[in-house]
CSV table of N, CA, C and O in Angstrom, one decimal:
chain,number,residue,atom,x,y,z
A,11,UNK,N,11.6,8.0,-22.7
A,11,UNK,CA,10.6,8.6,-21.8
A,11,UNK,C,10.3,7.6,-20.7
A,11,UNK,O,10.2,6.4,-20.8
A,12,UNK,N,10.3,8.1,-19.4
A,12,UNK,CA,10.1,7.3,-18.2
A,12,UNK,C,8.7,7.0,-18.1
A,12,UNK,O,7.7,7.7,-18.5
A,13,UNK,N,8.4,5.8,-17.5
A,13,UNK,CA,7.0,5.3,-17.2
A,13,UNK,C,6.5,6.1,-16.0
A,13,UNK,O,7.3,6.5,-15.1
A,14,UNK,N,5.2,6.4,-16.0
A,14,UNK,CA,4.6,7.1,-14.9
A,14,UNK,C,4.6,6.1,-13.7
A,14,UNK,O,4.3,5.0,-13.9
A,15,UNK,N,5.0,6.6,-12.5
A,15,UNK,CA,5.0,5.6,-11.3
A,15,UNK,C,3.6,5.1,-11.0
A,15,UNK,O,3.4,4.0,-10.5
A,16,UNK,N,2.5,5.9,-11.3
A,16,UNK,CA,1.2,5.5,-11.1
A,16,UNK,C,0.3,5.9,-12.2
A,16,UNK,O,0.3,7.1,-12.6
A,17,UNK,N,-0.5,5.0,-12.6
A,17,UNK,CA,-1.5,5.3,-13.7
A,17,UNK,C,-2.8,4.5,-13.4
A,17,UNK,O,-2.7,3.2,-13.3
A,18,UNK,N,-3.9,5.1,-13.2
A,18,UNK,CA,-5.2,4.5,-13.1
A,18,UNK,C,-6.0,4.9,-14.2
A,18,UNK,O,-6.1,6.1,-14.6
A,19,UNK,N,-6.7,4.0,-14.9
A,19,UNK,CA,-7.6,4.3,-16.0
A,19,UNK,C,-8.9,3.7,-15.8
A,19,UNK,O,-9.1,2.5,-15.6
A,20,UNK,N,-9.9,4.5,-15.8
A,20,UNK,CA,-11.3,4.1,-15.7
A,20,UNK,C,-11.6,3.2,-14.5
A,20,UNK,O,-12.3,2.2,-14.7
A,21,UNK,N,-11.0,3.5,-13.4
A,21,UNK,CA,-11.2,2.7,-12.2
A,21,UNK,C,-12.5,2.8,-11.6
A,21,UNK,O,-13.1,4.0,-11.4
A,22,UNK,N,-13.1,1.7,-11.2
A,22,UNK,CA,-14.4,1.7,-10.6
A,22,UNK,C,-14.3,0.7,-9.4
A,22,UNK,O,-13.6,-0.3,-9.5
A,23,UNK,N,-14.9,1.1,-8.3
A,23,UNK,CA,-14.9,0.3,-7.1
A,23,UNK,C,-16.3,0.2,-6.5
A,23,UNK,O,-16.9,1.3,-6.3
A,24,UNK,N,-16.8,-1.0,-6.4
A,24,UNK,CA,-18.2,-1.1,-5.8
A,24,UNK,C,-18.1,-2.1,-4.7
A,24,UNK,O,-17.2,-3.0,-4.6
A,25,UNK,N,-19.0,-1.9,-3.7
A,25,UNK,CA,-19.1,-2.8,-2.6
A,25,UNK,C,-20.6,-3.1,-2.5
A,25,UNK,O,-21.4,-2.2,-2.1
A,26,UNK,N,-21.0,-4.3,-3.0
A,26,UNK,CA,-22.4,-4.6,-3.1
A,26,UNK,C,-23.0,-3.7,-4.1
A,26,UNK,O,-22.5,-3.6,-5.2
A,27,UNK,N,-24.1,-3.0,-3.8
A,27,UNK,CA,-24.7,-2.1,-4.7
A,27,UNK,C,-24.2,-0.7,-4.7
A,27,UNK,O,-24.6,0.2,-5.4
A,28,UNK,N,-23.2,-0.5,-3.7
A,28,UNK,CA,-22.7,0.9,-3.5
A,28,UNK,C,-21.5,1.1,-4.4
A,28,UNK,O,-20.5,0.4,-4.4
A,29,UNK,N,-21.6,2.2,-5.1
A,29,UNK,CA,-20.4,2.7,-6.0
A,29,UNK,C,-19.5,3.6,-5.1
A,29,UNK,O,-20.0,4.7,-4.7
A,30,UNK,N,-18.3,3.1,-4.9
A,30,UNK,CA,-17.4,3.9,-4.1
A,30,UNK,C,-16.6,4.9,-5.0
A,30,UNK,O,-16.4,6.1,-4.7
A,31,UNK,N,-16.1,4.4,-6.1
A,31,UNK,CA,-15.4,5.2,-7.1
A,31,UNK,C,-15.9,4.8,-8.5
A,31,UNK,O,-16.2,3.7,-8.7
A,32,UNK,N,-16.0,5.8,-9.3
A,32,UNK,CA,-16.6,5.6,-10.6
A,32,UNK,C,-15.8,6.3,-11.7
A,32,UNK,O,-15.8,7.6,-11.7
A,33,UNK,N,-15.2,5.6,-12.6
A,33,UNK,CA,-14.5,6.1,-13.8
A,33,UNK,C,-13.4,7.1,-13.4
A,33,UNK,O,-13.3,8.2,-14.0
A,34,UNK,N,-12.6,6.7,-12.5
A,34,UNK,CA,-11.5,7.6,-12.0
A,34,UNK,C,-10.3,7.2,-12.9
A,34,UNK,O,-9.8,6.1,-13.0
A,35,UNK,N,-9.7,8.3,-13.5
A,35,UNK,CA,-8.4,8.1,-14.3
A,35,UNK,C,-7.5,9.2,-13.8
A,35,UNK,O,-7.9,10.4,-13.6
A,36,UNK,N,-6.3,8.8,-13.5
A,36,UNK,CA,-5.2,9.8,-13.1
A,36,UNK,C,-3.8,9.2,-13.4
A,36,UNK,O,-3.7,8.0,-13.4
A,37,UNK,N,-2.9,10.1,-13.6
A,37,UNK,CA,-1.5,9.7,-13.8
A,37,UNK,C,-0.7,10.6,-12.9
A,37,UNK,O,-0.8,11.8,-12.9
A,38,UNK,N,0.2,9.9,-12.1
A,38,UNK,CA,1.1,10.6,-11.3
A,38,UNK,C,2.5,10.4,-12.0
A,38,UNK,O,3.0,9.3,-12.1
A,39,UNK,N,3.1,11.5,-12.5
A,39,UNK,CA,4.4,11.4,-13.2
A,39,UNK,C,5.5,11.4,-12.2
A,39,UNK,O,5.3,11.9,-11.1
A,40,UNK,N,6.7,11.0,-12.6
A,40,UNK,CA,7.9,11.0,-11.8
A,40,UNK,C,8.1,12.4,-11.2
A,40,UNK,O,8.0,13.4,-12.0
A,41,UNK,N,8.4,12.5,-10.0
A,41,UNK,CA,8.7,13.7,-9.3
A,41,UNK,C,7.5,14.5,-8.8
A,41,UNK,O,7.7,15.5,-8.1
A,42,UNK,N,6.3,14.1,-9.2
A,42,UNK,CA,5.1,14.8,-8.7
A,42,UNK,C,4.8,14.3,-7.3
A,42,UNK,O,5.0,13.1,-7.0
A,43,UNK,N,4.1,15.1,-6.5
A,43,UNK,CA,3.6,14.8,-5.3
A,43,UNK,C,2.1,15.2,-5.2
A,43,UNK,O,1.8,16.4,-5.6
A,44,UNK,N,1.3,14.3,-4.8
A,44,UNK,CA,-0.2,14.6,-4.8
A,44,UNK,C,-0.7,14.6,-3.4
A,44,UNK,O,-0.2,13.8,-2.6
A,45,UNK,N,-1.7,15.3,-3.2
A,45,UNK,CA,-2.5,15.3,-2.0
A,45,UNK,C,-4.0,15.0,-2.4
A,45,UNK,O,-4.5,15.6,-3.3
A,46,UNK,N,-4.6,14.0,-1.7
A,46,UNK,CA,-6.0,13.7,-2.0
A,46,UNK,C,-6.9,14.3,-0.9
A,46,UNK,O,-6.7,14.0,0.2
A,47,UNK,N,-7.7,15.2,-1.4
A,47,UNK,CA,-8.7,15.8,-0.5
A,47,UNK,C,-10.1,15.5,-0.9
A,47,UNK,O,-10.4,15.3,-2.0
A,48,UNK,N,-11.0,15.5,0.1
A,48,UNK,CA,-12.4,15.3,-0.1
A,48,UNK,C,-13.2,15.1,1.1
A,48,UNK,O,-12.6,14.9,2.2
A,49,UNK,N,-14.5,15.1,1.0
A,49,UNK,CA,-15.4,15.0,2.2
A,49,UNK,C,-15.2,13.5,2.7
A,49,UNK,O,-14.8,12.6,2.0
A,50,UNK,N,-15.7,13.4,4.0
A,50,UNK,CA,-15.7,12.0,4.5
A,50,UNK,C,-16.6,11.2,3.6
A,50,UNK,O,-17.7,11.6,3.2
A,51,UNK,N,-16.2,10.0,3.3
A,51,UNK,CA,-17.0,9.0,2.5
A,51,UNK,C,-16.9,9.3,1.0
A,51,UNK,O,-17.6,8.6,0.3
A,52,UNK,N,-16.0,10.1,0.6
A,52,UNK,CA,-15.9,10.4,-0.8
A,52,UNK,C,-15.0,9.4,-1.6
A,52,UNK,O,-15.0,9.5,-2.8
A,53,UNK,N,-14.3,8.5,-0.9
A,53,UNK,CA,-13.6,7.5,-1.6
A,53,UNK,C,-12.0,7.7,-1.6
A,53,UNK,O,-11.3,7.0,-2.2
A,54,UNK,N,-11.6,8.7,-0.8
A,54,UNK,CA,-10.1,9.0,-0.7
A,54,UNK,C,-9.3,7.8,-0.3
A,54,UNK,O,-8.4,7.4,-1.0
A,55,UNK,N,-9.7,7.2,0.8
A,55,UNK,CA,-9.0,6.0,1.3
A,55,UNK,C,-9.0,4.8,0.3
A,55,UNK,O,-8.0,4.2,0.1
A,56,UNK,N,-10.2,4.6,-0.3
A,56,UNK,CA,-10.3,3.5,-1.2
A,56,UNK,C,-9.4,3.8,-2.4
A,56,UNK,O,-8.7,2.8,-2.9
A,57,UNK,N,-9.3,5.0,-2.9
A,57,UNK,CA,-8.4,5.4,-4.0
A,57,UNK,C,-7.0,5.1,-3.6
A,57,UNK,O,-6.2,4.5,-4.4
A,58,UNK,N,-6.6,5.5,-2.4
A,58,UNK,CA,-5.2,5.3,-2.0
A,58,UNK,C,-4.9,3.8,-1.8
A,58,UNK,O,-3.8,3.3,-2.1
A,59,UNK,N,-5.8,3.0,-1.3
A,59,UNK,CA,-5.6,1.6,-1.1
A,59,UNK,C,-5.4,0.9,-2.5
A,59,UNK,O,-4.7,0.0,-2.6
A,60,UNK,N,-6.2,1.3,-3.5
A,60,UNK,CA,-6.0,0.8,-4.8
A,60,UNK,C,-4.6,1.2,-5.3
A,60,UNK,O,-3.9,0.3,-5.9
A,61,UNK,N,-4.3,2.5,-5.2
A,61,UNK,CA,-2.9,2.9,-5.7
A,61,UNK,C,-1.8,2.2,-5.0
A,61,UNK,O,-0.7,2.0,-5.5
A,62,UNK,N,-2.0,1.9,-3.7
A,62,UNK,CA,-0.9,1.2,-2.9
A,62,UNK,C,-1.0,-0.3,-3.0
A,62,UNK,O,-0.2,-1.0,-2.3
A,63,UNK,N,-1.9,-0.8,-3.8
A,63,UNK,CA,-2.0,-2.2,-4.1
A,63,UNK,C,-2.6,-3.1,-2.9
A,63,UNK,O,-2.3,-4.2,-2.9
A,64,UNK,N,-3.3,-2.4,-2.1
A,64,UNK,CA,-4.0,-3.1,-1.0
A,64,UNK,C,-5.4,-3.5,-1.3
A,64,UNK,O,-6.1,-4.1,-0.5
A,65,UNK,N,-5.9,-3.0,-2.4
A,65,UNK,CA,-7.3,-3.3,-2.8
A,65,UNK,C,-7.3,-3.3,-4.4
A,65,UNK,O,-6.6,-2.5,-5.0
A,66,UNK,N,-8.1,-4.2,-4.9
A,66,UNK,CA,-8.3,-4.3,-6.3
A,66,UNK,C,-9.6,-3.6,-6.8
A,66,UNK,O,-10.6,-3.7,-6.1
A,67,UNK,N,-9.6,-2.9,-7.8
A,67,UNK,CA,-10.8,-2.2,-8.3
A,67,UNK,C,-11.7,-3.2,-8.9
A,67,UNK,O,-11.3,-4.3,-9.3
A,68,UNK,N,-13.0,-2.9,-8.9
A,68,UNK,CA,-14.0,-3.7,-9.6
A,68,UNK,C,-13.9,-3.7,-11.1
A,68,UNK,O,-14.3,-4.6,-11.8
A,69,UNK,N,-13.4,-2.6,-11.6
A,69,UNK,CA,-13.1,-2.4,-13.1
A,69,UNK,C,-12.0,-1.4,-13.3
A,69,UNK,O,-11.7,-0.6,-12.4
A,70,UNK,N,-11.5,-1.4,-14.5
A,70,UNK,CA,-10.4,-0.5,-14.8
A,70,UNK,C,-9.0,-1.1,-14.7
A,70,UNK,O,-8.9,-2.2,-14.3
A,71,UNK,N,-8.0,-0.3,-15.0
A,71,UNK,CA,-6.6,-0.8,-14.9
A,71,UNK,C,-5.8,0.1,-14.0
A,71,UNK,O,-6.0,1.3,-13.9
A,72,UNK,N,-4.9,-0.6,-13.3
A,72,UNK,CA,-4.0,0.1,-12.4
A,72,UNK,C,-2.6,-0.3,-12.7
A,72,UNK,O,-2.3,-1.5,-12.8
A,73,UNK,N,-1.7,0.6,-13.0
A,73,UNK,CA,-0.3,0.3,-13.2
A,73,UNK,C,0.5,1.1,-12.2
A,73,UNK,O,0.4,2.3,-12.0
A,74,UNK,N,1.4,0.4,-11.5
A,74,UNK,CA,2.3,1.0,-10.5
A,74,UNK,C,3.7,0.6,-10.8
A,74,UNK,O,4.0,-0.6,-11.0
A,75,UNK,N,4.6,1.6,-11.0
A,75,UNK,CA,5.9,1.4,-11.3
A,75,UNK,C,6.1,0.5,-12.5
A,75,UNK,O,7.0,-0.4,-12.5
A,76,UNK,N,5.3,0.7,-13.5
A,76,UNK,CA,5.3,-0.1,-14.7
A,76,UNK,C,4.8,-1.5,-14.7
A,76,UNK,O,4.8,-2.2,-15.7
A,77,UNK,N,4.2,-1.9,-13.6
A,77,UNK,CA,3.6,-3.2,-13.4
A,77,UNK,C,2.1,-3.1,-13.3
A,77,UNK,O,1.6,-2.2,-12.6
A,78,UNK,N,1.4,-3.9,-14.0
A,78,UNK,CA,0.0,-3.9,-14.1
A,78,UNK,C,-0.6,-4.8,-13.0
A,78,UNK,O,-0.3,-6.0,-12.9
A,79,UNK,N,-1.6,-4.2,-12.2
A,79,UNK,CA,-2.3,-5.0,-11.2
A,79,UNK,C,-3.0,-6.1,-11.9
A,79,UNK,O,-3.7,-5.9,-12.9
A,80,UNK,N,-2.9,-7.3,-11.3
A,80,UNK,CA,-3.5,-8.5,-11.9
A,80,UNK,C,-2.5,-9.3,-12.7
A,80,UNK,O,-2.7,-10.5,-13.1
A,81,UNK,N,-1.3,-8.7,-13.1
A,81,UNK,CA,-0.3,-9.4,-13.8
A,81,UNK,C,1.0,-9.4,-13.1
A,81,UNK,O,2.1,-9.6,-13.8
A,82,UNK,N,1.0,-9.1,-11.8
A,82,UNK,CA,2.3,-9.0,-11.1
A,82,UNK,C,2.0,-9.5,-9.7
A,82,UNK,O,0.9,-9.5,-9.2
A,83,UNK,N,3.0,-9.9,-9.0
A,83,UNK,CA,2.9,-10.3,-7.6
A,83,UNK,C,2.9,-9.0,-6.7
A,83,UNK,O,3.9,-8.4,-6.5
A,84,UNK,N,1.7,-8.7,-6.2
A,84,UNK,CA,1.6,-7.4,-5.5
A,84,UNK,C,2.4,-7.5,-4.2
A,84,UNK,O,2.8,-6.4,-3.7
A,85,UNK,N,2.6,-8.7,-3.6
A,85,UNK,CA,3.4,-8.8,-2.4
A,85,UNK,C,4.8,-8.2,-2.6
A,85,UNK,O,5.4,-7.6,-1.7
A,86,UNK,N,5.3,-8.5,-3.8
A,86,UNK,CA,6.7,-8.0,-4.1
A,86,UNK,C,6.6,-6.5,-4.5
A,86,UNK,O,7.5,-5.7,-4.0
A,87,UNK,N,5.7,-6.1,-5.3
A,87,UNK,CA,5.6,-4.8,-5.8
A,87,UNK,C,5.3,-3.8,-4.6
A,87,UNK,O,5.8,-2.7,-4.6
A,88,UNK,N,4.5,-4.2,-3.6
A,88,UNK,CA,4.2,-3.3,-2.5
A,88,UNK,C,5.4,-2.9,-1.8
A,88,UNK,O,5.5,-1.8,-1.2
A,89,UNK,N,6.5,-3.7,-1.8
A,89,UNK,CA,7.7,-3.4,-1.0
A,89,UNK,C,8.4,-2.2,-1.6
A,89,UNK,O,9.2,-1.6,-1.0
A,90,UNK,N,8.0,-1.8,-2.9
A,90,UNK,CA,8.6,-0.6,-3.5
A,90,UNK,C,7.7,0.6,-3.5
A,90,UNK,O,8.0,1.6,-4.1
A,91,UNK,N,6.6,0.5,-2.7
A,91,UNK,CA,5.6,1.6,-2.7
A,91,UNK,C,5.5,2.2,-1.3
A,91,UNK,O,5.4,1.4,-0.3
A,92,UNK,N,5.6,3.5,-1.2
A,92,UNK,CA,5.4,4.1,0.1
A,92,UNK,C,3.9,4.5,0.3
A,92,UNK,O,3.3,5.0,-0.6
A,93,UNK,N,3.3,4.2,1.4
A,93,UNK,CA,1.9,4.4,1.6
A,93,UNK,C,1.7,5.0,3.0
A,93,UNK,O,2.1,4.4,4.0
A,94,UNK,N,1.1,6.2,3.0
A,94,UNK,CA,0.8,6.8,4.3
A,94,UNK,C,-0.6,7.2,4.3
A,94,UNK,O,-1.1,7.9,3.4
A,95,UNK,N,-1.4,6.8,5.3
A,95,UNK,CA,-2.8,7.1,5.4
A,95,UNK,C,-3.2,6.9,6.9
A,95,UNK,O,-2.8,5.9,7.5
A,96,UNK,N,-4.0,7.8,7.4
A,96,UNK,CA,-4.5,7.6,8.7
A,96,UNK,C,-5.3,6.3,8.9
A,96,UNK,O,-5.3,5.7,9.9
A,97,UNK,N,-5.9,5.9,7.7
A,97,UNK,CA,-6.7,4.7,7.8
A,97,UNK,C,-5.8,3.4,7.8
A,97,UNK,O,-6.4,2.4,8.1
A,98,UNK,N,-4.5,3.6,7.6
A,98,UNK,CA,-3.7,2.4,7.7
A,98,UNK,C,-3.7,1.8,9.1
A,98,UNK,O,-3.7,0.6,9.2
A,99,UNK,N,-3.7,2.6,10.1
A,99,UNK,CA,-3.7,2.1,11.5
A,99,UNK,C,-5.0,1.3,11.8
A,99,UNK,O,-4.9,0.3,12.5
A,100,UNK,N,-6.1,1.6,11.1
A,100,UNK,CA,-7.3,0.8,11.3
A,100,UNK,C,-7.2,-0.7,10.8
A,100,UNK,O,-7.9,-1.5,11.1
A,101,UNK,N,-6.2,-0.9,9.9
A,101,UNK,CA,-6.0,-2.2,9.3
A,101,UNK,C,-5.1,-3.1,10.2
A,101,UNK,O,-5.0,-4.3,9.9
A,102,UNK,N,-4.5,-2.5,11.2
A,102,UNK,CA,-3.5,-3.2,12.0
A,102,UNK,C,-4.3,-3.8,13.2
A,102,UNK,O,-5.2,-3.2,13.7
A,103,UNK,N,-3.9,-5.0,13.6
A,103,UNK,CA,-4.5,-5.7,14.7
A,103,UNK,C,-4.2,-4.9,16.0
A,103,UNK,O,-3.1,-4.5,16.2
A,104,UNK,N,-5.2,-4.6,16.8
A,104,UNK,CA,-5.0,-3.7,18.0
A,104,UNK,C,-3.9,-4.2,18.9
A,104,UNK,O,-3.2,-3.3,19.5
A,105,UNK,N,-3.7,-5.4,19.1
A,105,UNK,CA,-2.7,-5.9,20.0
A,105,UNK,C,-1.4,-6.2,19.4
A,105,UNK,O,-0.5,-6.8,20.0
A,106,UNK,N,-1.2,-5.8,18.2
A,106,UNK,CA,0.2,-6.0,17.5
A,106,UNK,C,1.1,-5.0,18.2
A,106,UNK,O,0.8,-3.8,18.4
A,107,UNK,N,2.3,-5.5,18.5
A,107,UNK,CA,3.3,-4.7,19.1
A,107,UNK,C,3.9,-3.6,18.2
A,107,UNK,O,3.9,-3.9,17.0
A,108,UNK,N,4.4,-2.5,18.7
A,108,UNK,CA,5.1,-1.5,17.8
A,108,UNK,C,6.2,-2.1,17.1
A,108,UNK,O,6.4,-1.8,15.9
A,109,UNK,N,7.0,-3.0,17.7
A,109,UNK,CA,8.1,-3.7,17.0
A,109,UNK,C,7.6,-4.5,15.8
A,109,UNK,O,8.2,-4.4,14.7
A,110,UNK,N,6.5,-5.2,16.0
A,110,UNK,CA,5.9,-6.0,14.9
A,110,UNK,C,5.4,-5.1,13.8
A,110,UNK,O,5.6,-5.3,12.6
A,111,UNK,N,4.8,-4.0,14.1
A,111,UNK,CA,4.3,-3.0,13.1
A,111,UNK,C,5.5,-2.5,12.3
A,111,UNK,O,5.4,-2.5,11.0
A,112,UNK,N,6.6,-2.1,12.9
A,112,UNK,CA,7.8,-1.6,12.2
A,112,UNK,C,8.4,-2.7,11.3
A,112,UNK,O,8.8,-2.5,10.2
A,113,UNK,N,8.6,-3.9,11.9
A,113,UNK,CA,9.2,-5.0,11.2
A,113,UNK,C,8.4,-5.4,9.9
A,113,UNK,O,9.0,-5.7,8.9
A,114,UNK,N,7.1,-5.4,10.0
A,114,UNK,CA,6.3,-5.8,8.9
A,114,UNK,C,6.4,-4.8,7.7
A,114,UNK,O,6.2,-5.2,6.5
A,115,UNK,N,6.8,-3.6,7.9
A,115,UNK,CA,7.0,-2.7,6.9
A,115,UNK,C,8.1,-3.2,5.9
A,115,UNK,O,8.0,-2.8,4.7
A,116,UNK,N,9.0,-4.0,6.3
A,116,UNK,CA,10.1,-4.5,5.4
A,116,UNK,C,9.4,-5.2,4.2
A,116,UNK,O,10.0,-5.2,3.1
A,117,UNK,N,8.3,-5.9,4.4
A,117,UNK,CA,7.7,-6.6,3.4
A,117,UNK,C,6.4,-6.0,3.0
A,117,UNK,O,5.5,-6.7,2.3
A,118,UNK,N,6.1,-4.8,3.5
A,118,UNK,CA,4.8,-4.1,3.2
A,118,UNK,C,3.6,-5.0,3.6
A,118,UNK,O,2.6,-5.2,2.9
A,119,UNK,N,3.8,-5.7,4.7
A,119,UNK,CA,2.7,-6.6,5.2
A,119,UNK,C,2.0,-5.9,6.4
A,119,UNK,O,2.5,-4.9,7.0
A,120,UNK,N,0.9,-6.5,6.8
A,120,UNK,CA,0.1,-6.0,7.9
A,120,UNK,C,0.2,-7.0,9.1
A,120,UNK,O,-0.3,-6.6,10.1
A,121,UNK,N,0.7,-8.1,8.9
A,121,UNK,CA,0.9,-9.1,9.9
A,121,UNK,C,2.3,-9.7,9.9
A,121,UNK,O,2.8,-10.0,8.9
A,122,UNK,N,2.9,-10.0,11.1
A,122,UNK,CA,4.2,-10.5,11.1
A,122,UNK,C,4.3,-12.0,10.8
A,122,UNK,O,5.4,-12.5,10.5
A,123,UNK,N,3.3,-12.7,10.9
A,123,UNK,CA,3.3,-14.2,10.7
A,123,UNK,C,3.6,-14.6,9.3
A,123,UNK,O,3.9,-15.7,9.0
A,124,UNK,N,3.4,-13.7,8.3
A,124,UNK,CA,3.6,-14.1,6.9
A,124,UNK,C,5.0,-14.3,6.5
A,124,UNK,O,5.3,-15.0,5.6
A,125,UNK,N,5.9,-13.6,7.2
A,125,UNK,CA,7.3,-13.6,6.8
A,125,UNK,C,8.2,-14.0,8.0
A,125,UNK,O,7.8,-14.0,9.1
A,126,UNK,N,9.5,-14.2,7.7
A,126,UNK,CA,10.5,-14.5,8.7
A,126,UNK,C,11.3,-13.3,8.9
A,126,UNK,O,11.7,-12.7,7.9
A,127,UNK,N,11.6,-13.0,10.2
A,127,UNK,CA,12.5,-11.8,10.5
A,127,UNK,C,13.7,-12.3,11.2
A,127,UNK,O,13.7,-13.2,12.0
A,128,UNK,N,14.8,-11.5,10.9
A,128,UNK,CA,16.1,-11.8,11.5
A,128,UNK,C,16.4,-10.9,12.7
A,128,UNK,O,15.7,-9.9,12.9
A,129,UNK,N,17.5,-11.2,13.4
A,129,UNK,CA,17.9,-10.3,14.5
A,129,UNK,C,18.3,-9.0,13.9
A,129,UNK,O,18.1,-7.9,14.6
A,130,UNK,N,18.8,-8.9,12.7
A,130,UNK,CA,19.1,-7.6,12.0
A,130,UNK,C,17.8,-6.8,11.8
A,130,UNK,O,17.8,-5.6,12.0
A,131,UNK,N,16.8,-7.5,11.4
A,131,UNK,CA,15.4,-6.8,11.3
A,131,UNK,C,15.0,-6.3,12.6
A,131,UNK,O,14.5,-5.1,12.6
A,132,UNK,N,15.2,-7.0,13.7
A,132,UNK,CA,14.8,-6.6,15.0
A,132,UNK,C,15.6,-5.3,15.4
A,132,UNK,O,15.0,-4.3,15.9
A,133,UNK,N,16.9,-5.4,15.2
A,133,UNK,CA,17.8,-4.2,15.5
A,133,UNK,C,17.4,-3.0,14.7
A,133,UNK,O,17.3,-1.9,15.3
A,134,UNK,N,17.1,-3.2,13.5
A,134,UNK,CA,16.7,-2.0,12.6
A,134,UNK,C,15.4,-1.5,13.1
A,134,UNK,O,15.2,-0.3,13.1
A,135,UNK,N,14.4,-2.3,13.4
A,135,UNK,CA,13.1,-1.9,13.9
A,135,UNK,C,13.3,-1.1,15.2
A,135,UNK,O,12.7,0.0,15.4
A,136,UNK,N,14.1,-1.6,16.1
A,136,UNK,CA,14.4,-0.9,17.4
A,136,UNK,C,15.0,0.5,17.1
A,136,UNK,O,14.7,1.4,17.8
A,137,UNK,N,16.0,0.5,16.2
A,137,UNK,CA,16.6,1.8,15.8
A,137,UNK,C,15.6,2.8,15.3
A,137,UNK,O,15.6,4.0,15.7
A,138,UNK,N,14.7,2.3,14.4
A,138,UNK,CA,13.6,3.2,13.9
A,138,UNK,C,12.7,3.7,15.0
A,138,UNK,O,12.4,4.9,15.0
A,139,UNK,N,12.3,2.8,15.9
A,139,UNK,CA,11.5,3.2,17.0
A,139,UNK,C,12.2,4.2,17.9
A,139,UNK,O,11.6,5.3,18.3
A,140,UNK,N,13.5,4.0,18.1
A,140,UNK,CA,14.3,5.0,18.9
A,140,UNK,C,14.4,6.3,18.3
A,140,UNK,O,14.3,7.3,19.0
A,141,UNK,N,14.6,6.4,17.0
A,141,UNK,CA,14.7,7.7,16.3
A,141,UNK,C,13.4,8.4,16.4
A,141,UNK,O,13.5,9.7,16.3
A,142,UNK,N,12.3,7.7,16.5
A,142,UNK,CA,11.0,8.4,16.6
A,142,UNK,C,10.7,8.8,18.0
A,142,UNK,O,9.6,9.3,18.3
A,143,UNK,N,11.5,8.3,19.0
A,143,UNK,CA,11.3,8.6,20.3
A,143,UNK,C,10.2,7.8,21.0
A,143,UNK,O,9.7,8.1,22.0
A,144,UNK,N,10.0,6.6,20.4
A,144,UNK,CA,9.0,5.7,20.9
A,144,UNK,C,9.5,4.3,21.2
A,144,UNK,O,8.8,3.3,21.3
A,145,UNK,N,10.9,4.2,21.3
A,145,UNK,CA,11.5,3.0,21.6
A,145,UNK,C,11.2,2.4,22.9
A,145,UNK,O,11.3,1.2,23.2
């Protein structure tokens, strides 16, 4: 039996006295595709940030690709997770170049200064930007 790529059990997220998520449990099995819908402020982005390992819950357990949050190096595990959210752009520094944004994806990072990049990384980033018509 394959491990579920994503499992959240009794996840709770609070910020100060505000409860953002409360007792959320879900399992995404291999091959499934999910869409998260809800009203503004309902916790969609927070749930996705936890699932993508960019935020830790206040309580509960999170397992991604068989690795448990808190017992693994999230910087390494994030590199194996695809994360798409309109809110992701809000996390990027406004004056970050498009090239840097694309290069940082190699390490699932939000800033280029954390890692070293090669000329091959630059070429690959330029190719990606070109394919999207924004080179």
